[in-house]
C-alpha positions as a Python dict, from the first residue, in 0.01 Angstrom:
ca = {
    (1, 'M'): (0, 0, 0),
    (2, 'R'): (-264, 50, -263),
    (3, 'H'): (-532, 318, -228),
    (4, 'G'): (-877, 212, -104),
    (5, 'E'): (-1158, 107, -336),
    (6, 'T'): (-1288, 387, -557),
    (7, 'E'): (-1623, 448, -723),
    (8, 'W'): (-1460, 368, -1060),
    (9, 'N'): (-1307, 44, -923),
    (10, 'L'): (-1658, -59, -825),
    (11, 'A'): (-1797, 40, -1166),
    (12, 'G'): (-1518, -136, -1357),
    (13, 'R'): (-1392, 189, -1508),
    (14, 'A'): (-1017, 225, -1576),
    (15, 'Q'): (-855, 515, -1391),
    (16, 'G'): (-485, 533, -1472),
    (17, 'H'): (-393, 900, -1418),
    (18, 'L'): (-762, 996, -1391),
    (19, 'D'): (-931, 995, -1052),
    (20, 'S'): (-1245, 900, -869),
    (21, 'P'): (-1335, 927, -499),
    (22, 'L'): (-1314, 642, -252),
    (23, 'T'): (-1627, 444, -173),
    (24, 'Q'): (-1735, 387, 188),
    (25, 'T'): (-1556, 49, 164),
    (26, 'G'): (-1246, 229, 33),
    (27, 'R'): (-1247, 468, 329),
    (28, 'Q'): (-1279, 171, 566),
    (29, 'Q'): (-992, -8, 388),
    (30, 'A'): (-777, 303, 425),
    (31, 'Q'): (-858, 337, 794),
    (32, 'R'): (-769, -31, 831),
    (33, 'L'): (-429, 45, 675),
    (34, 'G'): (-377, 305, 946),
    (35, 'E'): (-470, 51, 1213),
    (36, 'I'): (-229, -205, 1066),
    (37, 'L'): (56, 49, 1051),
    (38, 'A'): (-12, 162, 1410),
    (39, 'R'): (-18, -200, 1531),
    (40, 'E'): (295, -310, 1342),
    (41, 'L'): (510, 5, 1348),
    (42, 'G'): (377, 216, 1633),
    (43, 'S'): (493, 537, 1467),
    (44, 'P'): (643, 651, 1137),
    (45, 'E'): (971, 739, 1309),
    (46, 'G'): (1268, 601, 1114),
    (47, 'F'): (1078, 574, 785),
    (48, 'D'): (1072, 794, 480),
    (49, 'Q'): (719, 844, 349),
    (50, 'M'): (618, 881, -16),
    (51, 'A'): (294, 868, -214),
    (52, 'S'): (133, 924, -549),
    (53, 'P'): (-13, 1274, -588),
    (54, 'I'): (-337, 1139, -744),
    (55, 'G'): (-651, 1222, -544),
    (56, 'R'): (-757, 866, -454),
    (57, 'V'): (-421, 810, -287),
    (58, 'Q'): (-438, 1144, -108),
    (59, 'E'): (-789, 1057, 18),
    (60, 'T'): (-655, 719, 135),
    (61, 'I'): (-378, 895, 328),
    (62, 'A'): (-631, 1124, 497),
    (63, 'N'): (-813, 814, 620),
    (64, 'I'): (-490, 637, 726),
    (65, 'R'): (-410, 944, 938),
    (66, 'Q'): (-708, 870, 1161),
    (67, 'H'): (-495, 592, 1313),
    (68, 'F'): (-134, 656, 1203),
    (69, 'D'): (53, 985, 1152),
    (70, 'L'): (141, 938, 786),
    (71, 'R'): (263, 1253, 608),
    (72, 'P'): (420, 1139, 281),
    (73, 'V'): (592, 1346, 17),
    (74, 'A'): (410, 1325, -317),
    (75, 'T'): (608, 1201, -618),
    (76, 'D'): (498, 1151, -977),
    (77, 'L'): (714, 836, -986),
    (78, 'L'): (440, 661, -784),
    (79, 'K'): (153, 760, -1015),
    (80, 'E'): (-51, 475, -1160),
    (81, 'I'): (20, 351, -1511),
    (82, 'D'): (-84, 595, -1782),
    (83, 'L'): (-364, 416, -1970),
    (84, 'G'): (-369, 659, -2260),
    (85, 'Q'): (-690, 623, -2463),
    (86, 'L'): (-826, 352, -2229),
    (87, 'S'): (-851, 603, -1943),
    (88, 'G'): (-1203, 638, -1811),
    (89, 'L'): (-1344, 346, -2011),
    (90, 'T'): (-1511, 25, -1893),
    (91, 'K'): (-1382, -306, -2025),
    (92, 'P'): (-1675, -347, -2271),
    (93, 'E'): (-1603, 5, -2404),
    (94, 'M'): (-1234, -86, -2442),
    (95, 'I'): (-1319, -404, -2634),
    (96, 'E'): (-1552, -209, -2864),
    (97, 'R'): (-1310, 78, -2933),
    (98, 'F'): (-976, -107, -2922),
    (99, 'P'): (-1044, -471, -3015),
    (100, 'A'): (-690, -539, -3140),
    (101, 'H'): (-535, -420, -2814),
    (102, 'M'): (-781, -611, -2595),
    (103, 'A'): (-779, -941, -2788),
    (104, 'G'): (-661, -1240, -2586),
    (105, 'K'): (-528, -1045, -2288),
    (106, 'P'): (-617, -1206, -1954),
    (107, 'D'): (-671, -1028, -1623),
    (108, 'H'): (-513, -683, -1634),
    (109, 'V'): (-247, -745, -1900),
    (110, 'W'): (-440, -499, -2122),
    (111, 'Y'): (-328, -219, -1888),
    (112, 'F'): (19, -235, -2039),
    (113, 'G'): (85, -83, -2381),
    (114, 'A'): (-260, 73, -2415),
    (115, 'P'): (-293, 308, -2713),
    (116, 'G'): (-110, 623, -2606),
    (117, 'G'): (-26, 472, -2266),
    (118, 'E'): (272, 323, -2084),
    (119, 'T'): (417, -22, -2145),
    (120, 'L'): (542, -261, -1880),
    (121, 'A'): (897, -155, -1975),
    (122, 'H'): (805, 211, -1910),
    (123, 'L'): (649, 126, -1574),
    (124, 'R'): (947, -93, -1480),
    (125, 'E'): (1180, 197, -1562),
    (126, 'R'): (976, 442, -1354),
    (127, 'A'): (954, 197, -1062),
    (128, 'S'): (1330, 133, -1079),
    (129, 'C'): (1394, 508, -1080),
    (130, 'W'): (1178, 545, -767),
    (131, 'L'): (1351, 254, -594),
    (132, 'G'): (1683, 422, -676),
    (133, 'T'): (1580, 727, -473),
    (134, 'L'): (1534, 526, -151),
    (135, 'S'): (1800, 551, 115),
    (136, 'R'): (1621, 392, 412),
    (137, 'P'): (1301, 202, 493),
    (138, 'T'): (1007, 373, 325),
    (139, 'I'): (632, 370, 369),
    (140, 'A'): (462, 424, 33),
    (141, 'V'): (101, 462, -79),
    (142, 'A'): (33, 422, -449),
    (143, 'H'): (-170, 215, -696),
    (144, 'G'): (-223, -142, -811),
    (145, 'Q'): (-11, -164, -1126),
    (146, 'I'): (285, 50, -1016),
    (147, 'G'): (275, -129, -681),
    (148, 'K'): (298, -475, -829),
    (149, 'V'): (583, -368, -1059),
    (150, 'I'): (775, -224, -761),
    (151, 'R'): (712, -542, -561),
    (152, 'G'): (812, -759, -857),
    (153, 'I'): (1142, -577, -904),
    (154, 'C'): (1222, -611, -532),
    (155, 'L'): (1133, -981, -542),
    (156, 'G'): (1345, -1043, -853),
    (157, 'L'): (1049, -1149, -1069),
    (158, 'D'): (1042, -1152, -1447),
    (159, 'D'): (772, -967, -1643),
    (160, 'A'): (537, -1267, -1668),
    (161, 'Q'): (557, -1320, -1291),
    (162, 'I'): (498, -950, -1224),
    (163, 'L'): (184, -956, -1439),
    (164, 'R'): (44, -1240, -1225),
    (165, 'L'): (84, -1052, -896),
    (166, 'K'): (-238, -946, -728),
    (167, 'E'): (-297, -589, -611),
    (168, 'P'): (-535, -613, -315),
    (169, 'Q'): (-669, -313, -128),
    (170, 'G'): (-664, -286, 251),
    (171, 'V'): (-337, -473, 309),
    (172, 'V'): (24, -366, 367),
    (173, 'H'): (292, -530, 153),
    (174, 'V'): (623, -549, 337),
    (175, 'V'): (910, -621, 99),
    (176, 'E'): (1252, -676, 248),
    (177, 'N'): (1559, -874, 144),
    (178, 'G'): (1386, -1027, -159),
    (179, 'A'): (1086, -1157, 37),
    (180, 'E'): (731, -1030, 81),
    (181, 'E'): (507, -1041, 385),
    (182, 'I'): (148, -916, 379),
    (183, 'W'): (6, -750, 688),
    (184, 'T'): (-372, -771, 730),
}
């Protein structure tokens, strides 16, 4: 699952390892995640639980808990991509300050390889490392870019396919045996 909408998401400001609080919509999305988990799983029994330590994820978990007893262990492996010098900037600010990096990059491809930040290869390595720690079904709460890389690895996608994955908020991605189901 991805954290709920944040104030910076709404403002179009890149977060990466930085943080901003959830909006009212983000808190509602997070509560909806708790409702979905309660409906589909009943309880967290039989699942490991892990999450990013970044504040927006921790705030999402607090809202999930209103409907589902989620108590994940925080791990840096689930942090969002490090955006380096793009952290905290809006897209127009990025284009102004880093035109060579931003040129011709559709959607969120500019996230990867930002000046001083992580590349897709770095994120793939971190995601693979996290996946290697799993020993049983796991409930995880993280971020858009790390989440789509994890999903892409599990689905056997190449880098171009991973970059095209969407990272919606307020849904649960269930990845099992090379297939993905989305709970809403």
